[in-house]
Coordinates of C-alpha atoms and ligand atoms in Angstrom, one line a residue:
Chain A
M1 CA -8.7 118.0 -22.5
M2 CA -7.6 121.5 -22.2
T3 CA -5.9 123.7 -24.6
Q4 CA -2.7 125.7 -24.1
V5 CA -4.3 128.9 -22.9
Q6 CA -6.9 127.0 -20.9
K7 CA -3.9 125.4 -19.4
A8 CA -2.0 128.5 -18.8
S9 CA -5.0 130.4 -17.2
F10 CA -5.5 127.1 -15.0
W11 CA -2.1 127.5 -13.1
R12 CA -2.2 131.0 -13.2
I13 CA -6.0 130.7 -10.9
L14 CA -4.4 128.3 -8.6
S15 CA -1.3 130.0 -8.2
A16 CA -3.2 133.3 -7.3
F17 CA -5.5 131.1 -5.0
A18 CA -2.5 129.4 -3.1
L19 CA -1.0 133.0 -2.7
M20 CA -4.2 134.3 -1.4
L21 CA -4.6 131.4 1.4
V22 CA -0.6 132.2 2.1
L23 CA -1.5 136.1 2.6
L24 CA -4.9 134.9 4.6
A25 CA -2.6 133.0 7.1
I26 CA 0.0 135.6 7.5
S27 CA -2.8 138.1 8.2
G28 CA -4.6 135.9 10.2
T29 CA -1.6 135.2 13.0
L30 CA -0.5 139.2 12.7
R31 CA -4.1 139.7 13.9
A32 CA -3.8 137.4 16.7
H33 CA -0.4 139.1 18.1
E34 CA -2.5 142.3 17.5
G35 CA -5.2 140.9 19.8
E36 CA -2.7 140.5 22.6
R37 CA -1.4 144.1 22.5
H38 CA -5.1 145.2 22.9
E39 CA -5.8 143.1 25.6
L40 CA -2.2 144.6 27.5
H41 CA -3.4 148.2 26.5
K42 CA -7.1 147.9 27.2
A43 CA -6.6 147.8 31.2
E44 CA -5.1 151.4 31.0
S45 CA -6.2 153.5 28.0
V46 CA -9.8 155.2 27.9
V47 CA -11.6 155.6 25.0
N48 CA -11.1 159.1 23.5
P49 CA -14.7 160.6 22.9
R50 CA -13.1 162.9 20.3
S51 CA -12.9 160.3 17.7
D52 CA -16.6 159.5 17.7
Y53 CA -17.0 163.2 17.8
W54 CA -15.3 163.9 14.5
R55 CA -16.5 160.6 13.0
Q56 CA -20.0 162.6 13.6
V57 CA -18.7 165.6 11.8
R58 CA -17.5 163.7 8.9
E59 CA -20.7 162.6 8.3
G60 CA -21.9 166.3 7.9
V61 CA -23.7 167.6 11.0
Q62 CA -24.1 171.2 10.3
G63 CA -23.1 173.9 13.1
Y64 CA -23.3 177.7 13.1
T65 CA -21.3 179.8 10.8
A66 CA -21.3 183.6 10.0
V67 CA -20.7 182.9 6.5
K68 CA -24.1 183.3 4.6
G69 CA -24.6 181.1 1.9
Q70 CA -26.0 177.6 1.1
E71 CA -24.4 174.7 3.0
T72 CA -21.6 176.9 4.6
N73 CA -22.5 175.2 7.9
V74 CA -21.7 171.8 7.3
L75 CA -17.6 171.4 8.0
I76 CA -17.4 168.0 6.0
Q77 CA -19.6 166.5 3.6
G78 CA -19.0 163.0 2.7
G79 CA -21.3 162.7 -0.2
G80 CA -18.8 164.0 -2.6
Q81 CA -16.3 160.8 -2.1
N82 CA -19.2 158.5 -2.9
W83 CA -20.2 160.4 -5.9
R84 CA -16.4 161.0 -7.3
R85 CA -15.6 157.5 -6.8
L86 CA -19.0 156.3 -8.6
R87 CA -18.2 158.7 -11.8
N88 CA -14.8 157.8 -11.9
G89 CA -15.1 154.5 -11.2
P90 CA -17.5 151.8 -12.2
I91 CA -19.7 154.6 -14.3
A92 CA -16.9 156.0 -16.6
S93 CA -15.6 152.1 -17.3
Y94 CA -18.9 150.4 -17.5
G95 CA -20.3 153.3 -19.3
G96 CA -17.6 153.0 -21.7
V97 CA -17.6 149.1 -22.2
L98 CA -21.4 149.2 -22.6
L99 CA -21.4 151.6 -25.5
G100 CA -18.3 150.0 -26.6
V101 CA -20.0 146.2 -26.6
V102 CA -23.1 147.7 -28.2
V103 CA -21.3 149.2 -31.0
F104 CA -19.2 145.8 -31.8
A105 CA -22.1 143.7 -31.3
L106 CA -24.3 145.5 -33.9
G107 CA -21.4 145.2 -36.0
A108 CA -21.0 141.6 -35.4
F109 CA -24.7 141.4 -36.4
Y110 CA -24.5 143.5 -39.5
L111 CA -21.6 140.7 -40.7
W112 CA -23.7 137.9 -39.8
R113 CA -27.2 138.8 -40.7
G114 CA -26.6 141.7 -43.1
Q115 CA -29.1 143.8 -44.1
V116 CA -32.7 142.8 -43.5
K117 CA -33.5 142.8 -47.3
L118 CA -37.1 143.6 -48.7
S119 CA -38.6 139.9 -49.4
Q120 CA -40.9 141.2 -52.0
P121 CA -39.6 143.3 -54.8
R122 CA -40.5 147.2 -54.6
S123 CA -44.1 147.6 -55.8
G124 CA -43.7 151.2 -56.8
E125 CA -46.6 151.9 -55.0
T126 CA -46.0 154.1 -52.0
L127 CA -47.6 154.6 -48.5
V128 CA -47.6 157.9 -46.4
R129 CA -46.3 156.3 -43.1
W130 CA -44.9 159.9 -41.3
T131 CA -46.3 163.2 -41.8
L132 CA -44.2 166.1 -42.1
A133 CA -44.7 167.2 -38.7
E134 CA -43.5 163.9 -37.5
R135 CA -40.8 163.9 -39.4
V136 CA -39.8 167.3 -38.1
L137 CA -40.4 166.6 -34.9
H138 CA -38.4 163.3 -35.0
W139 CA -35.2 164.8 -36.5
Y140 CA -35.7 167.8 -34.0
T141 CA -35.6 165.4 -31.3
A142 CA -32.8 163.2 -32.7
L143 CA -30.5 166.0 -33.6
L144 CA -30.7 167.3 -30.0
F145 CA -30.1 164.2 -28.5
I146 CA -27.1 163.2 -30.8
F147 CA -25.4 166.8 -29.5
L148 CA -26.3 166.1 -26.3
A149 CA -24.7 162.8 -26.3
I150 CA -21.3 163.9 -28.0
T151 CA -21.3 167.0 -25.5
G152 CA -22.1 165.3 -22.5
L153 CA -19.5 162.3 -23.2
S154 CA -17.3 165.0 -23.9
L155 CA -17.8 165.9 -20.2
L156 CA -17.0 162.5 -19.4
Y157 CA -14.4 161.0 -21.2
G158 CA -13.1 164.5 -22.9
R159 CA -10.1 164.5 -20.1
A160 CA -8.9 161.0 -21.1
L161 CA -9.5 160.9 -24.8
L162 CA -9.4 164.6 -26.1
I163 CA -6.9 166.3 -23.6
P164 CA -3.9 163.9 -24.8
L165 CA -4.9 164.6 -28.4
V166 CA -5.7 168.4 -28.8
G167 CA -4.2 169.6 -25.3
H168 CA -5.5 171.6 -22.3
K169 CA -6.4 175.3 -23.9
A170 CA -8.2 173.6 -27.0
F171 CA -10.0 171.2 -25.0
S172 CA -11.1 173.7 -22.3
V173 CA -12.4 175.7 -24.9
Y174 CA -14.6 172.9 -26.6
A175 CA -15.7 171.9 -23.3
E176 CA -16.9 175.3 -22.4
I177 CA -18.6 175.3 -25.3
A178 CA -20.4 171.7 -25.0
K179 CA -21.0 172.5 -21.8
L180 CA -22.8 175.7 -22.4
L181 CA -24.7 173.8 -25.7
H182 CA -25.4 170.6 -23.4
N183 CA -27.2 173.3 -20.8
F184 CA -29.4 174.7 -23.3
I185 CA -30.1 172.1 -25.7
G186 CA -31.3 170.2 -22.5
P187 CA -34.7 172.0 -22.1
L188 CA -35.3 172.0 -25.8
F189 CA -34.9 168.6 -26.2
I190 CA -37.4 168.0 -23.4
V191 CA -39.9 169.8 -25.7
G192 CA -39.4 167.0 -28.0
L193 CA -39.7 164.5 -26.2
L194 CA -43.0 165.4 -24.6
L195 CA -44.4 166.2 -28.0
M196 CA -43.3 163.1 -29.5
F197 CA -44.9 161.2 -26.5
V198 CA -48.1 162.7 -27.4
A199 CA -47.8 162.2 -30.8
W200 CA -47.1 158.7 -30.5
V201 CA -48.1 157.0 -27.5
R202 CA -51.6 155.8 -28.9
D203 CA -49.3 153.7 -31.7
N204 CA -47.2 152.6 -29.0
L205 CA -49.6 150.8 -26.3
P206 CA -48.6 147.3 -26.2
S207 CA -50.5 144.7 -27.7
R208 CA -50.9 140.7 -27.8
I209 CA -49.6 140.4 -31.2
D210 CA -46.4 142.0 -29.7
I211 CA -45.3 139.0 -28.1
D212 CA -45.2 136.7 -31.2
W213 CA -43.2 139.8 -32.6
L214 CA -40.6 139.5 -29.8
R215 CA -41.0 135.5 -30.2
A216 CA -39.7 135.7 -33.9
F217 CA -36.9 138.8 -32.9
G218 CA -39.0 140.9 -35.3
G219 CA -37.8 138.7 -38.4
M220 CA -34.1 140.2 -37.5
V221 CA -33.2 136.5 -37.2
G222 CA -34.7 133.6 -39.5
D223 CA -37.0 134.1 -42.2
R224 CA -40.4 134.6 -40.3
H225 CA -42.0 137.9 -41.0
P226 CA -44.1 138.7 -37.7
S227 CA -47.3 140.6 -38.1
A228 CA -47.2 144.2 -36.5
G229 CA -49.3 147.2 -36.4
R230 CA -48.1 150.9 -37.5
M231 CA -45.2 150.2 -34.7
N232 CA -43.7 146.7 -33.9
A233 CA -42.9 145.6 -30.5
G234 CA -39.0 146.9 -31.1
E235 CA -39.9 150.5 -31.6
K236 CA -42.4 149.8 -29.0
M237 CA -39.9 148.8 -26.4
W238 CA -37.7 151.6 -27.8
F239 CA -40.4 154.5 -27.4
W240 CA -40.8 153.4 -23.9
L241 CA -37.3 153.2 -22.9
L242 CA -36.8 156.6 -24.5
A243 CA -40.2 157.9 -22.9
S244 CA -39.2 156.5 -19.3
G245 CA -35.4 157.3 -19.4
G246 CA -35.9 160.5 -21.2
L247 CA -38.2 161.6 -18.4
V248 CA -35.4 160.5 -15.5
V249 CA -32.7 162.2 -17.7
S250 CA -34.9 165.4 -17.9
V251 CA -35.5 165.8 -14.1
S252 CA -31.8 165.1 -13.3
G253 CA -30.9 167.5 -16.0
L254 CA -33.3 170.3 -15.1
L255 CA -32.1 170.0 -11.2
L256 CA -28.4 170.2 -12.6
D257 CA -28.9 172.9 -14.8
F258 CA -30.5 175.3 -12.8
P259 CA -29.0 174.9 -9.3
N260 CA -30.6 178.2 -8.0
F261 CA -33.1 176.7 -6.3
G262 CA -31.4 175.7 -3.3
Q263 CA -30.6 172.5 -4.1
E264 CA -28.1 170.7 -2.0
R265 CA -25.3 169.0 -2.8
W266 CA -26.3 165.3 -2.0
L267 CA -29.2 165.8 -4.6
L268 CA -26.9 167.5 -7.0
Q269 CA -24.7 164.1 -6.6
L270 CA -27.4 161.9 -6.9
S271 CA -29.0 163.9 -9.8
H272 CA -25.5 163.8 -11.4
L273 CA -25.1 160.0 -11.1
I274 CA -28.9 159.1 -12.5
H275 CA -28.2 161.6 -15.2
V276 CA -25.1 159.6 -16.8
V277 CA -26.2 156.3 -16.0
F278 CA -29.7 156.9 -17.4
A279 CA -28.1 158.6 -20.4
L280 CA -25.4 156.0 -21.1
V281 CA -28.5 153.8 -21.4
L282 CA -30.3 155.8 -23.5
M283 CA -27.1 156.5 -25.7
A284 CA -26.8 152.5 -26.1
G285 CA -30.6 152.3 -27.0
A286 CA -30.5 155.0 -29.5
L287 CA -27.4 152.8 -31.3
G288 CA -29.3 150.0 -31.9
H289 CA -32.4 152.0 -33.1
I290 CA -29.8 154.0 -35.4
Y291 CA -29.0 150.8 -36.7
I292 CA -32.0 149.1 -37.3
G293 CA -33.6 152.3 -39.0
T294 CA -30.7 152.8 -41.1
I295 CA -28.1 150.0 -42.6
G296 CA -30.2 147.2 -40.8
T297 CA -33.5 147.6 -42.6
E298 CA -33.6 148.2 -46.2
G299 CA -36.3 150.8 -46.9
A300 CA -36.7 152.0 -43.2
L301 CA -35.1 155.0 -43.7
E302 CA -36.5 156.5 -46.4
G303 CA -39.8 156.3 -44.2
I304 CA -38.8 158.8 -41.8
V305 CA -36.5 161.0 -44.3
R306 CA -39.4 161.3 -47.2
G307 CA -42.3 160.2 -45.4
R308 CA -43.4 157.6 -47.8
V309 CA -42.4 153.8 -47.8
D310 CA -43.1 151.3 -50.2
K311 CA -46.1 149.1 -50.2
S312 CA -43.8 145.6 -50.3
W313 CA -41.6 147.3 -47.2
A314 CA -45.4 148.1 -45.5
I315 CA -46.5 144.6 -45.9
Q316 CA -43.4 142.9 -45.1
H317 CA -42.8 145.0 -42.0
H318 CA -46.3 146.5 -40.7
D319 CA -48.6 144.1 -42.2
L320 CA -51.5 145.1 -39.8
W321 CA -51.0 148.6 -40.4
C322 CA -51.2 148.3 -43.7
E323 CA -54.6 146.2 -43.7
Q324 CA -55.7 149.2 -41.2
L325 CA -54.6 151.7 -44.0
A326 CA -57.0 149.9 -46.7
A327 CA -59.9 149.6 -44.2
D328 CA -59.7 153.1 -43.9
E329 CA -59.8 153.8 -47.5
S330 CA -62.6 151.6 -48.2
G331 CA -64.5 153.4 -45.6
S332 CA -64.6 150.6 -42.9
S333 CA -62.8 152.3 -40.7
V334 CA -62.0 151.0 -37.2
P335 CA -63.4 152.9 -34.3
D336 CA -60.8 152.5 -32.0
R337 CA -57.8 153.7 -34.2
P338 CA -56.6 157.2 -34.5
P339 CA -57.2 158.6 -38.1
L340 CA -54.6 157.4 -40.1
P341 CA -52.4 159.4 -42.8
E342 CA -53.7 158.9 -46.6
T343 CA -52.5 156.2 -48.9
S344 CA -51.7 157.5 -52.6
H345 CA -50.7 155.4 -55.7
I346 CA -48.0 156.8 -57.8
A347 CA -47.4 155.3 -60.9
S348 CA -43.9 154.3 -60.8
Chain B
M1 CA 10.4 169.8 0.2
A2 CA 7.8 171.3 2.0
R3 CA 4.1 169.8 1.6
M4 CA 2.1 173.0 3.1
K5 CA -1.0 172.2 5.4
F6 CA -3.7 174.2 7.4
L7 CA -4.5 173.1 10.9
C8 CA -6.9 174.8 12.9
D9 CA -6.7 173.9 16.8
E10 CA -10.3 173.9 17.8
E11 CA -9.1 174.1 21.5
R12 CA -8.1 177.8 20.7
C13 CA -9.9 179.2 17.8
I14 CA -12.3 181.7 19.5
E15 CA -14.5 182.5 16.4
C16 CA -13.6 185.8 15.9
N17 CA -14.0 185.5 12.1
A18 CA -10.7 187.5 11.4
C19 CA -9.2 185.1 9.2
V20 CA -12.5 185.4 7.2
T21 CA -12.2 189.0 7.0
A22 CA -8.6 189.0 6.0
C23 CA -8.8 186.3 3.7
K24 CA -11.7 188.2 2.1
N25 CA -9.7 191.4 2.1
E26 CA -6.6 190.6 1.0
H27 CA -7.4 188.9 -1.8
E28 CA -10.3 191.0 -3.1
V29 CA -12.5 187.9 -3.5
P30 CA -15.4 187.9 -5.7
W31 CA -18.8 189.1 -4.2
G32 CA -20.6 186.2 -3.0
V33 CA -17.2 183.7 -2.4
N34 CA -15.5 183.4 0.9
R35 CA -12.4 181.3 0.6
R36 CA -12.1 180.6 4.5
R37 CA -15.2 180.4 6.8
V38 CA -15.3 179.6 10.8
I39 CA -18.1 176.8 11.6
T40 CA -19.1 176.5 15.7
L41 CA -20.5 172.8 16.5
D42 CA -22.7 172.3 19.0
D43 CA -23.1 176.1 18.9
G44 CA -24.2 177.5 22.8
L45 CA -23.8 174.1 24.2
P46 CA -20.9 172.7 26.5
G47 CA -18.0 171.7 24.8
E48 CA -18.9 173.6 21.9
K49 CA -16.2 173.5 19.4
T50 CA -15.3 176.4 17.0
I51 CA -13.0 175.2 13.8
S52 CA -11.9 177.7 10.8
V53 CA -11.8 175.9 7.5
A54 CA -10.7 176.4 3.7
C55 CA -9.4 174.6 1.2
M56 CA -7.1 171.9 2.6
H57 CA -4.4 171.2 0.0
C58 CA -5.3 167.5 -0.2
S59 CA -2.5 165.3 -1.0
D60 CA -4.7 163.0 -3.4
A61 CA -7.1 165.9 -3.6
P62 CA -10.7 164.7 -5.1
C63 CA -11.4 168.1 -7.2
Q64 CA -8.4 167.2 -9.1
A65 CA -9.6 163.9 -9.7
V66 CA -12.8 164.9 -11.2
C67 CA -12.1 168.2 -13.0
P68 CA -13.2 167.3 -16.7
V69 CA -10.9 169.7 -18.0
D70 CA -7.9 168.8 -15.6
C71 CA -7.4 172.4 -14.5
F72 CA -5.9 171.7 -10.9
Y73 CA -2.2 171.0 -10.4
T74 CA -0.6 170.4 -7.7
T75 CA 2.9 173.1 -6.9
E76 CA 5.9 172.1 -5.2
D77 CA 4.8 173.2 -1.9
G78 CA 2.0 170.9 -2.0
V79 CA -0.4 173.7 -2.8
V80 CA -3.5 172.9 -5.0
L81 CA -4.3 175.7 -7.6
H82 CA -6.2 175.8 -10.6
D83 CA -6.2 177.6 -13.8
K84 CA -9.2 179.8 -14.4
D85 CA -8.5 180.2 -17.9
L86 CA -9.3 176.3 -18.2
C87 CA -12.2 176.3 -15.9
I88 CA -15.5 176.0 -17.3
G89 CA -17.6 176.3 -14.2
C90 CA -19.2 172.5 -14.1
G91 CA -19.0 172.5 -10.4
Y92 CA -17.9 168.7 -10.4
C93 CA -15.1 169.7 -8.2
F94 CA -17.7 171.5 -5.7
Y95 CA -19.4 168.1 -5.5
A96 CA -16.3 165.9 -4.6
C97 CA -14.6 168.4 -2.0
P98 CA -15.2 167.6 1.7
F99 CA -14.9 171.0 2.7
G100 CA -17.1 173.1 0.5
A101 CA -14.0 174.9 -0.6
P102 CA -14.6 175.8 -4.5
Q103 CA -17.3 178.5 -5.0
Y104 CA -18.9 180.0 -7.8
P105 CA -19.1 183.5 -8.5
Q106 CA -22.7 183.8 -10.0
D107 CA -22.4 184.5 -14.2
G108 CA -25.6 184.8 -16.1
A109 CA -28.8 184.2 -15.6
F110 CA -30.4 180.6 -13.9
G111 CA -27.6 180.5 -11.4
A112 CA -24.9 179.7 -14.5
R113 CA -21.6 178.9 -12.4
G114 CA -18.8 181.6 -13.4
K115 CA -15.1 180.6 -12.7
M116 CA -14.3 178.4 -10.0
D117 CA -12.8 180.2 -6.6
K118 CA -11.2 178.8 -4.0
C119 CA -8.5 179.1 -1.4
T120 CA -4.9 179.3 -2.8
F121 CA -2.8 179.3 0.4
C122 CA -2.1 182.7 -0.6
A123 CA 0.1 181.1 -3.6
G124 CA -1.7 182.8 -6.5
G125 CA -1.9 180.9 -9.5
P126 CA -0.4 180.0 -12.7
E127 CA 0.2 183.6 -14.1
Q128 CA 3.5 185.1 -13.7
D129 CA 4.2 186.0 -9.8
H130 CA 3.1 189.4 -8.7
S131 CA 1.4 190.0 -12.1
E132 CA -1.8 192.2 -12.1
E133 CA -3.4 189.2 -13.7
E134 CA -2.5 187.1 -11.0
F135 CA -3.9 189.3 -8.7
K136 CA -6.9 189.8 -10.3
K137 CA -7.7 186.2 -10.9
Y138 CA -6.2 184.7 -7.8
G139 CA -5.5 187.4 -5.3
R140 CA -2.4 188.0 -3.6
N141 CA 0.9 185.6 -3.9
R142 CA 2.1 185.7 -0.5
L143 CA 4.2 182.7 -0.8
A144 CA 6.0 184.1 -3.5
E145 CA 6.9 187.0 -1.3
G146 CA 8.4 184.6 1.1
K147 CA 5.3 184.9 3.6
L148 CA 2.7 182.5 5.0
P149 CA -0.9 182.5 4.5
L150 CA -2.5 186.0 6.1
C151 CA -5.5 183.9 7.8
A152 CA -3.0 182.1 9.8
E153 CA -0.3 184.7 10.1
M154 CA -3.0 187.2 11.9
C155 CA -4.6 184.7 14.0
S156 CA -4.9 186.6 17.4
T157 CA -4.8 183.1 19.3
K158 CA -2.3 181.1 16.8
A159 CA -5.2 178.8 16.7
L160 CA -5.3 178.4 12.8
L161 CA -1.6 177.3 11.9
A162 CA 0.1 177.6 8.1
G163 CA 3.4 176.1 6.8
D164 CA 5.2 173.0 6.2
A165 CA 3.4 170.0 7.4
D166 CA 6.0 168.7 9.5
M167 CA 6.6 172.2 11.5
V168 CA 2.7 172.3 12.0
A169 CA 2.5 168.8 13.0
D170 CA 5.3 169.6 15.7
I171 CA 3.8 172.8 16.8
F172 CA 0.4 171.1 17.7
R173 CA 2.2 168.0 19.0
E174 CA 3.9 170.2 21.6
R175 CA 0.8 172.1 22.1
V176 CA -1.1 169.0 22.9
V177 CA 1.3 167.6 25.3
R178 CA 1.6 170.6 27.4
R179 CA -2.0 171.5 27.0
A180 CA -2.6 168.7 29.6
G181 CA -5.4 167.4 27.2
N182 CA -8.7 166.8 29.2
D183 CA -8.3 163.0 28.0
N184 CA -5.0 162.5 29.4
P185 CA -5.5 160.7 32.8
D186 CA -2.3 161.2 34.3
L187 CA -2.8 165.0 34.1
Q188 CA -6.7 164.9 35.2
R189 CA -5.4 163.1 38.6
Q190 CA -3.6 166.6 39.6
P191 CA -4.8 168.3 42.4
Q192 CA -5.1 171.3 40.2
G193 CA -7.8 169.8 37.7
K194 CA -7.7 170.5 34.1
P195 CA -5.9 173.0 33.2
W196 CA -7.1 173.6 29.6
G197 CA -10.4 173.3 27.9
W198 CA -13.8 174.3 27.6
E199 CA -14.9 172.8 30.6
T200 CA -12.2 174.8 32.8
A201 CA -13.2 177.9 31.2
Y202 CA -16.7 177.7 32.1
K203 CA -16.6 175.4 35.1
E204 CA -19.1 172.8 33.9
G205 CA -21.8 171.5 36.2
Ligands
LIG1 C1 -30.8 162.1 -23.5 C2 -30.3 163.2 -23.8 C3 -29.1 163.3 -22.9 C4 -27.9 163.0 -22.7 C5 -27.4 161.7 -23.8 C6 -27.1 163.2 -21.6 C7 -25.7 163.2 -21.4 C8 -25.0 163.4 -20.2 C9 -23.7 163.4 -19.8 C10 -23.1 162.0 -20.4 C11 -23.3 163.8 -19.4 C12 -21.9 164.3 -18.8 C13 -21.7 163.8 -17.3 C14 -20.2 163.8 -16.5 O1 -19.3 164.6 -16.9 O2 -20.2 162.9 -15.7 C15 -24.0 164.9 -18.9 C16 -24.2 166.2 -17.8 C17 -25.3 166.9 -18.1 N1 -26.5 167.1 -18.6 FE1 -27.1 165.5 -19.7 N2 -27.9 164.4 -21.1 C18 -29.0 164.5 -21.8 C19 -30.2 165.3 -21.7 C20 -29.9 166.4 -20.8 C21 -31.3 167.2 -20.5 C22 -32.4 166.9 -20.9 C23 -30.6 168.0 -19.6 C24 -31.6 169.3 -18.8 C25 -32.5 169.7 -19.1 C26 -29.3 167.8 -19.2 C27 -28.5 168.8 -18.2 C28 -27.1 168.1 -18.2 C29 -26.4 168.9 -17.0 C30 -26.9 170.2 -16.6 C31 -25.4 168.4 -17.2 C32 -24.3 168.6 -16.4 C33 -23.1 169.2 -17.0 C34 -22.2 170.5 -16.4 O3 -22.8 171.4 -16.4 O4 -21.0 170.2 -16.6 N3 -28.9 166.9 -19.9 N4 -25.3 164.5 -19.8
LIG2 S1 -10.9 172.1 -3.0 FE1 -11.6 170.5 -1.6 S2 -11.0 168.4 -2.3 FE2 -9.9 170.8 -3.7 S3 -7.9 170.5 -2.5 FE3 -9.1 171.9 -1.6 S4 -9.9 170.8 0.2 FE4 -9.3 169.2 -1.1
LIG3 S1 -16.0 173.9 -11.7 FE1 -13.8 174.6 -13.1 S2 -12.0 173.9 -11.8 FE2 -14.1 173.2 -10.8 S3 -14.2 171.0 -11.8 FE3 -15.2 172.3 -13.2 S4 -13.8 172.9 -14.4 FE4 -12.7 172.0 -13.1

């Protein structure tokens, strides 16, 4: 039993299939005829050695030139063709789709699940979750990331999206600034990334409870509140995605940023493709991170803004971390944990 | 409407580099940039070939397809030009171009690229024809003077041809037929041997 729509598309597929068969049959007969003609010609023609020669040149063979400079002795480089087709084709289109789908999915999830509320009322007692240094580091890196994403996306999609709106002149002025900012912010972002790695890597080492946390979808779905230490499995996944993706984006970015070390075109093209793909993946991840950290979870944002979280929130989302804090306070510190920030009790 | 094309006849080019020099001089091209270059393949080996190359003014230009600020345009004559006022020096056209035509004067530290520069088919740029501005940014506009590109005009062996694609093709076709190409079995069978080409000039073997 098919619906009207299904029926219509079924017939469309069937007719497209039939058309394909007809075309194949026609081209088959044509090719058979061509074959005969080739047979006739074969006897009298010789293979032109020049076509092979120029085919090789097409693959980027090097010659001699009196003009000084990098790669000036290459007549034709074929890599640009692949680079252009990948960048303008699948990368630009699937990249846009990826970001669109993530935004849509997060929106849909929010409508379905709503905010993950505090299960217990606020206790009024707060714990220090992020030190000032950690918060500064987080926002430094986050802001630079957002700048990099906006300026980078402007180069990738500005021609299609912004030029029709603001015109060539205005967009060019903006794009020039965007490029400059991207090129300068890039290295500064790498510094933040490295510091963040050093600061938080110990908290993000995988542990057995992460599996249980993931099975329960981190309490995002259903009412279970899986256990977690200072970082839960979701935060750890984002940490490692950012660390590895960040490394790739940084290395490829530096190769593009400073083209005066003799990088040849193939390397620039490859770096560029890798850079854009990983940048898009990181942007998708960042959207999820931002969602969970803001409207997705009640009480999460205040931790990274003001440094303190309510004890109820901490017990709900990071119970093991809470226990650890309590243990540290009572002096029975577990040796393999880093010294944790002090707790404080504020009467509300 | 004309569709301007370059064609370099590799059987005629003698690697004198005069086209490179003429271009550089005519347009007062920035330091470190050569809009045209001459490349010898299999240099010093039997059958070596020399060819002069610059922007080929592609009909479906890759540079144009990737420019993030969309600063390329194709003139009525089929010449691919760009607007340096819009260019942001990103390097994408240089990644995309098969012929290494787009080049950059270094602008600032760490190899930062300046405004892209490339062969204009001696057709200037978007500025007023023959204006000071146009000359400064793009070089002379010979097409507007009714002249063809200087590189081809002064080529001593007429290896480098420039002009309407149909006419260039006609000239080349006629040459190929008359020259008795090495690959034409009819002419190779003639008693005087091959009248043209590297093998004849240097008596290979
Ligand atoms: C995670 C942060 C980053 C994001 C989201 C990002 C994103 C992007 C995007 C979308 C593009 C444009 C690609 C195109 O138009 O096809 C781009 C280009 C580029 N990125 Fe990044 N990028 C990031 C980090 C970096 C870093 C750390 C560096 C350098 C150290 C860097 C250097 C570059 C360079 C040099 C380009 C070429 C831009 C040009 O000169 O026109 N990027 N990036
Ligand atoms: S710059 Fe390169 S890609 Fe652009 S028209 Fe010239 S030859 Fe073609
Ligand atoms: S270097 Fe200039 S002309 Fe070339 S793609 Fe970038 S903005 Fe366009």
